[in-house]
Amino acid sequence: MSRAFLDASVSDIVQQLTTDEKIQLLAGPNWWNTNAIDRLGVPAVRMSDGPNGVRGSSHFVPTPAQCLPCATSMASTFDTDMLFQVGALLGEEAKIKSSVILLAPTCNIQRNPLGGRAFESYSEDPHLSGIMAAAYVDGLQSQGVASTIKHFVGNDQEHERTAAESVMSDRALREIYLYPFMLAQKKARPWAFMTSYGRIKGVHCAENPMLLQDILRKEWGFNGIVMSDWFGTYSVDHAINAGLDLEMPGPPRWRTPLLIGHLLSCQKIKESTLDERATHMLNFVQRQARRNPEVVFGDGKERSRDSPEARAFCRRLAAEGMVVLKNEGELLPLKEGKVKTIALIGPNMKDRIISGGGSAALKATYIVTPYAGLVENAPKGVEFKYEVGCYSFKYTPTLEAFLETPSGEPGWLCSFYNHDGNGNPTGESVQDYVLQDTRIKLNDFLPTGLTKTWTIKLRGSLTMDKTAEYQMGLTVAGRAKLFVNGEMIIDNWTKQRPGDFFYGQGTVEEMATISLTAGKPVDVMVEYTNTKPPSGPESDRSQPALMRGVRLGGCEKVDPEEALAAAEKLAAESDAVIVVAGLSPDWESEGFDRPTLDMPGRQNELIARIGRVNPNTVVCLQAGSAVAMPWVNEVNGIIQAWYSGNEVGNALADVVYGAINPSGRLPLTLPVRVQDIPAYPNFKSEDGQIHYREDLFVGYKGYQSRDVKPLFPFGHGLSYTTFSFSDLIVSPASIVKGPDFEVDVTVTIANTGSMTGSEVVQVYVSLPDIGLATPKLQLRGFTKVRNIALGESKTVTVKLDKYAVSWWDAVGQQWKAAPGTYGVHVGRSSAAMELEGEFVLEEAFAWVGL
Ligand code: BGC
């Protein structure tokens, strides 16, 4: 394609576009591209998920990528420089996948740690979320790749996500939920926004003029594009008139020439509005093409890369995101000479858990499991023994590591077949693919030349390395059956039971048991079809047009009592124990929320029993958000490891063995019980509404207002050294006039311990009495003070501005600040203040905008 478009006048192009072409620009042709208008030289641009890696444009045959830690882990670094580097790295990853738009970052609020996508959002705190998001956006856009900040706004849980209205006060909307987006817009100006699925003030966000026009464009001066979440456009004229530029994915459900043409003719949509949306799209595509001509006019290929620099960065990022919650008796770090034997235990120890599930999940170039990382990086002279202890999976583990194709390649062979008139597979396969995953997602990919209904057959030979009974599991969106050596052992075809998988559109996992002999292959074949079951409720439920997929899993059948007892025995015999436990992408994902804070399976019992026989136990928790820890007093070490990406094992080893001095701090409060969470019990959508009754008192603000002690407070995290805080100076002490002022909060941090380390300075502000219920402390500034050597002091300054003193005046629809004395509380967590100061605001002021 010629590059003349780079210098073309957008208004000239708009004049030349036919109505149908304008309509084409407002939707995608497929899941991941915008439409090109070849006649006028307008190229297509490609987008990709986001946020902890760049997945690329196929779930089915993914091009592997670096998998970075999840957002809660990133936020735990409290380090904006690192987040900038994250963005820059992802920008490069996007471009090698021929993509110039990343669908990230997610900056919804963790009002409820049970939210299915809590792992994908930074924090319960709007300031931390917004500052981290801005740094990420800046880094990404420094590479010319557009950030699509999401989900604007109020997608804070998954239950009934496309229907639910997030019911909240104007203050909560402004001061908590819009706040991260507002900060990101002020500091980094993302080039695209993605609307959220649900409703605000009764109106779906994708057709909400208050959000898209009044706030985003008019108040905040946004001039990029607004796109819908996937299948999150629910109307033609409402969405177009409200300001939604792009319906995704394509082909569109709504933006067809027929529908829009009709609404133009009856003047529900004006030609000028259509022109405005098309102009936004063209400006955006032109800017992205100018920034990345080699990508936009390039070969469109997707590539992987795996450099030592990227590996080292991801390892450091993951390690810096880990939060040491507890370290009794200085059990950690397990340095050379401290222990001779270590028991490695837990369901996640050998598993390949690198991220949460849903659209954030991706195929990694490689994975260092906790087991591999802990063994390979161990100090000299340590001996390891392993026991699983218990299982905790929701779906049996995938089996690609044990499969070979009929021609001997790793993985299995996926063949597509057309159907005859009776819906039966016929003839030769249309296409064959070798796949290295037993989770097959077909929502964004199908080979060309298929009949409307079709079949795939997945074939491989399965060889296990232990003679045992195995439980096999089959889950499907569509219909599937499993054959082993020609015999059908699972029928998820004729009768189906609805389940959570595939964004809530799949079945439960159907199980069967088989005996396998070590080293002796068996033939495995999964047959899948997109035809609907003949009748019954599932017939309507399976929506093959939206989500199609099948998942095969299997694992050794273990006796739960024996597995627990073996782990307990091993723990008792060892000098120290490392348990890797927690959740997985099957438990934390899109389309559903977690039902409980408890970890699945018998993990709590396992840890309690191990801790009782050997308190020198370090529990490493893989979870995107909070889990209950009823065994907290039984073990001496706890590390919140989140989902750490593909360097998880190395990063964990760096923290456990002390190759780095940990400096992660909690970006959310960890509760003792679910009832203590301020949003409790208002987690779910009821009659189409989620009531945000905790209002401004989200997270630590709610615990503080009700004087509820959390398990571990927001901002908490231990180091292997100690620090002292001193010499707080708040300057100026008095502000005569707002809103354009700055207050410097200067503080000195000294390393008083035994090892170089980094500390996070957290600055909380308390407002004078403004006559409205307001949280006692609000995080308004922070900085990471890096590498303070033993005996060294560093003096740092955190700046506060009008955002630190303003609240939303719902009556006047503006930000306001009151005269009075403002407390400045400098702490190491929201519950551990070290220094107190104040400044005075002499005069009230009000403002709108950014
Ligand atoms: C998610 C978005 C994502 C999109 C594309 C949706 O299900 O909510 O965050 O970007 O899918 O994968």
PDB file of N, CA, C and O and ligand atoms in Angstrom, residues 31-32 49 55 59 103 106 117 120 150-151 155 161 194 197 229-230 359 503 590, ligand 1:
ATOM      1  N   TRP A  31     -11.322  -9.685  15.008  1.00  0.00           N
ATOM      2  CA  TRP A  31     -11.135  -9.422  16.436  1.00  0.00           C
ATOM      3  C   TRP A  31     -10.078  -8.363  16.739  1.00  0.00           C
ATOM      4  O   TRP A  31     -10.097  -7.749  17.790  1.00  0.00           O
ATOM      5  N   TRP A  32      -9.103  -8.178  15.869  1.00  0.00           N
ATOM      6  CA  TRP A  32      -7.933  -7.412  16.289  1.00  0.00           C
ATOM      7  C   TRP A  32      -7.481  -6.319  15.318  1.00  0.00           C
ATOM      8  O   TRP A  32      -6.362  -5.820  15.436  1.00  0.00           O
ATOM      9  N   ASP A  49      -4.213  -7.612  23.183  1.00  0.00           N
ATOM     10  CA  ASP A  49      -4.212  -7.591  24.651  1.00  0.00           C
ATOM     11  C   ASP A  49      -2.780  -7.754  25.107  1.00  0.00           C
ATOM     12  O   ASP A  49      -1.984  -8.442  24.456  1.00  0.00           O
ATOM     13  N   ARG A  55      -0.259 -10.579  23.619  1.00  0.00           N
ATOM     14  CA  ARG A  55      -0.630 -11.929  23.227  1.00  0.00           C
ATOM     15  C   ARG A  55      -0.578 -12.144  21.725  1.00  0.00           C
ATOM     16  O   ARG A  55      -0.311 -13.228  21.245  1.00  0.00           O
ATOM     17  N   HIS A  59      -5.612 -16.583  19.677  1.00  0.00           N
ATOM     18  CA  HIS A  59      -5.602 -17.471  20.833  1.00  0.00           C
ATOM     19  C   HIS A  59      -5.256 -18.892  20.385  1.00  0.00           C
ATOM     20  O   HIS A  59      -4.764 -19.700  21.146  1.00  0.00           O
ATOM     21  N   LEU A 103      -4.188  -3.133  24.333  1.00  0.00           N
ATOM     22  CA  LEU A 103      -5.443  -2.991  25.079  1.00  0.00           C
ATOM     23  C   LEU A 103      -5.106  -3.029  26.575  1.00  0.00           C
ATOM     24  O   LEU A 103      -5.325  -4.015  27.272  1.00  0.00           O
ATOM     25  N   THR A 106      -5.317  -1.918  32.560  1.00  0.00           N
ATOM     26  CA  THR A 106      -6.606  -1.997  33.239  1.00  0.00           C
ATOM     27  C   THR A 106      -6.472  -1.190  34.515  1.00  0.00           C
ATOM     28  O   THR A 106      -5.578  -1.468  35.309  1.00  0.00           O
ATOM     29  N   ARG A 117     -11.242 -10.357  38.022  1.00  0.00           N
ATOM     30  CA  ARG A 117     -10.098  -9.744  37.357  1.00  0.00           C
ATOM     31  C   ARG A 117      -9.321  -8.816  38.294  1.00  0.00           C
ATOM     32  O   ARG A 117      -8.603  -7.930  37.835  1.00  0.00           O
ATOM     33  N   GLU A 120      -5.831  -8.017  37.561  1.00  0.00           N
ATOM     34  CA  GLU A 120      -5.517  -7.234  36.366  1.00  0.00           C
ATOM     35  C   GLU A 120      -5.502  -5.736  36.649  1.00  0.00           C
ATOM     36  O   GLU A 120      -5.010  -4.950  35.845  1.00  0.00           O
ATOM     37  N   LYS A 150      -8.396   0.960  30.151  1.00  0.00           N
ATOM     38  CA  LYS A 150      -9.685   0.279  30.260  1.00  0.00           C
ATOM     39  C   LYS A 150      -9.955  -0.089  31.713  1.00  0.00           C
ATOM     40  O   LYS A 150      -9.032  -0.103  32.508  1.00  0.00           O
ATOM     41  N   HIS A 151     -11.137  -0.392  32.147  1.00  0.00           N
ATOM     42  CA  HIS A 151     -12.393  -0.341  31.391  1.00  0.00           C
ATOM     43  C   HIS A 151     -13.141   0.841  31.968  1.00  0.00           C
ATOM     44  O   HIS A 151     -13.453   0.829  33.161  1.00  0.00           O
ATOM     45  N   ASN A 155     -16.002  -1.367  35.916  1.00  0.00           N
ATOM     46  CA  ASN A 155     -15.987  -2.830  35.742  1.00  0.00           C
ATOM     47  C   ASN A 155     -15.098  -3.413  36.861  1.00  0.00           C
ATOM     48  O   ASN A 155     -13.992  -3.844  36.627  1.00  0.00           O
ATOM     49  N   ARG A 161     -21.505  -8.889  34.189  1.00  0.00           N
ATOM     50  CA  ARG A 161     -20.724  -7.693  33.857  1.00  0.00           C
ATOM     51  C   ARG A 161     -21.288  -6.878  32.700  1.00  0.00           C
ATOM     52  O   ARG A 161     -21.062  -5.689  32.629  1.00  0.00           O
ATOM     53  N   MET A 194     -11.061   2.335  26.392  1.00  0.00           N
ATOM     54  CA  MET A 194     -12.033   1.262  26.159  1.00  0.00           C
ATOM     55  C   MET A 194     -13.143   1.385  27.200  1.00  0.00           C
ATOM     56  O   MET A 194     -12.870   1.512  28.393  1.00  0.00           O
ATOM     57  N   TYR A 197     -18.115  -2.828  30.317  1.00  0.00           N
ATOM     58  CA  TYR A 197     -19.331  -3.530  29.879  1.00  0.00           C
ATOM     59  C   TYR A 197     -20.609  -3.002  30.520  1.00  0.00           C
ATOM     60  O   TYR A 197     -21.671  -3.046  29.926  1.00  0.00           O
ATOM     61  N   ASP A 229     -15.626  -2.421  24.735  1.00  0.00           N
ATOM     62  CA  ASP A 229     -15.066  -3.719  25.085  1.00  0.00           C
ATOM     63  C   ASP A 229     -15.680  -4.747  24.131  1.00  0.00           C
ATOM     64  O   ASP A 229     -16.672  -4.477  23.448  1.00  0.00           O
ATOM     65  N   TRP A 230     -15.078  -5.933  24.128  1.00  0.00           N
ATOM     66  CA  TRP A 230     -15.460  -6.934  23.114  1.00  0.00           C
ATOM     67  C   TRP A 230     -16.911  -7.416  23.324  1.00  0.00           C
ATOM     68  O   TRP A 230     -17.259  -7.938  24.368  1.00  0.00           O
ATOM     69  N   SER A 359      -8.574 -12.573  28.999  1.00  0.00           N
ATOM     70  CA  SER A 359      -7.862 -11.914  27.910  1.00  0.00           C
ATOM     71  C   SER A 359      -6.435 -11.525  28.300  1.00  0.00           C
ATOM     72  O   SER A 359      -5.614 -11.243  27.430  1.00  0.00           O
ATOM     73  N   TYR A 503     -15.076 -17.940  29.470  1.00  0.00           N
ATOM     74  CA  TYR A 503     -15.776 -16.696  29.807  1.00  0.00           C
ATOM     75  C   TYR A 503     -17.220 -16.987  30.256  1.00  0.00           C
ATOM     76  O   TYR A 503     -18.142 -16.254  29.935  1.00  0.00           O
ATOM     77  N   GLU A 590     -11.833 -13.973  33.762  1.00  0.00           N
ATOM     78  CA  GLU A 590     -12.958 -13.154  33.297  1.00  0.00           C
ATOM     79  C   GLU A 590     -14.265 -13.935  33.326  1.00  0.00           C
ATOM     80  O   GLU A 590     -14.277 -15.129  33.075  1.00  0.00           O
TER      81      GLU A 590
HETATM   82  C1  BGC B   1     -11.942  -7.892  27.993  1.00  0.00           C
HETATM   83  C2  BGC B   1     -11.002  -6.795  27.535  1.00  0.00           C
HETATM   84  C3  BGC B   1     -10.133  -7.292  26.420  1.00  0.00           C
HETATM   85  C4  BGC B   1     -11.022  -7.775  25.281  1.00  0.00           C
HETATM   86  C5  BGC B   1     -10.252  -8.321  24.108  1.00  0.00           C
HETATM   87  C6  BGC B   1     -12.696  -8.534  26.843  1.00  0.00           C
HETATM   88  O1  BGC B   1     -13.278  -9.729  27.249  1.00  0.00           O
HETATM   89  O2  BGC B   1     -12.860  -7.379  28.930  1.00  0.00           O
HETATM   90  O3  BGC B   1     -10.226  -6.344  28.613  1.00  0.00           O
HETATM   91  O4  BGC B   1      -9.257  -6.297  25.982  1.00  0.00           O
HETATM   92  O5  BGC B   1     -11.857  -8.824  25.753  1.00  0.00           O
HETATM   93  O6  BGC B   1      -9.673  -9.528  24.434  1.00  0.00           O
END
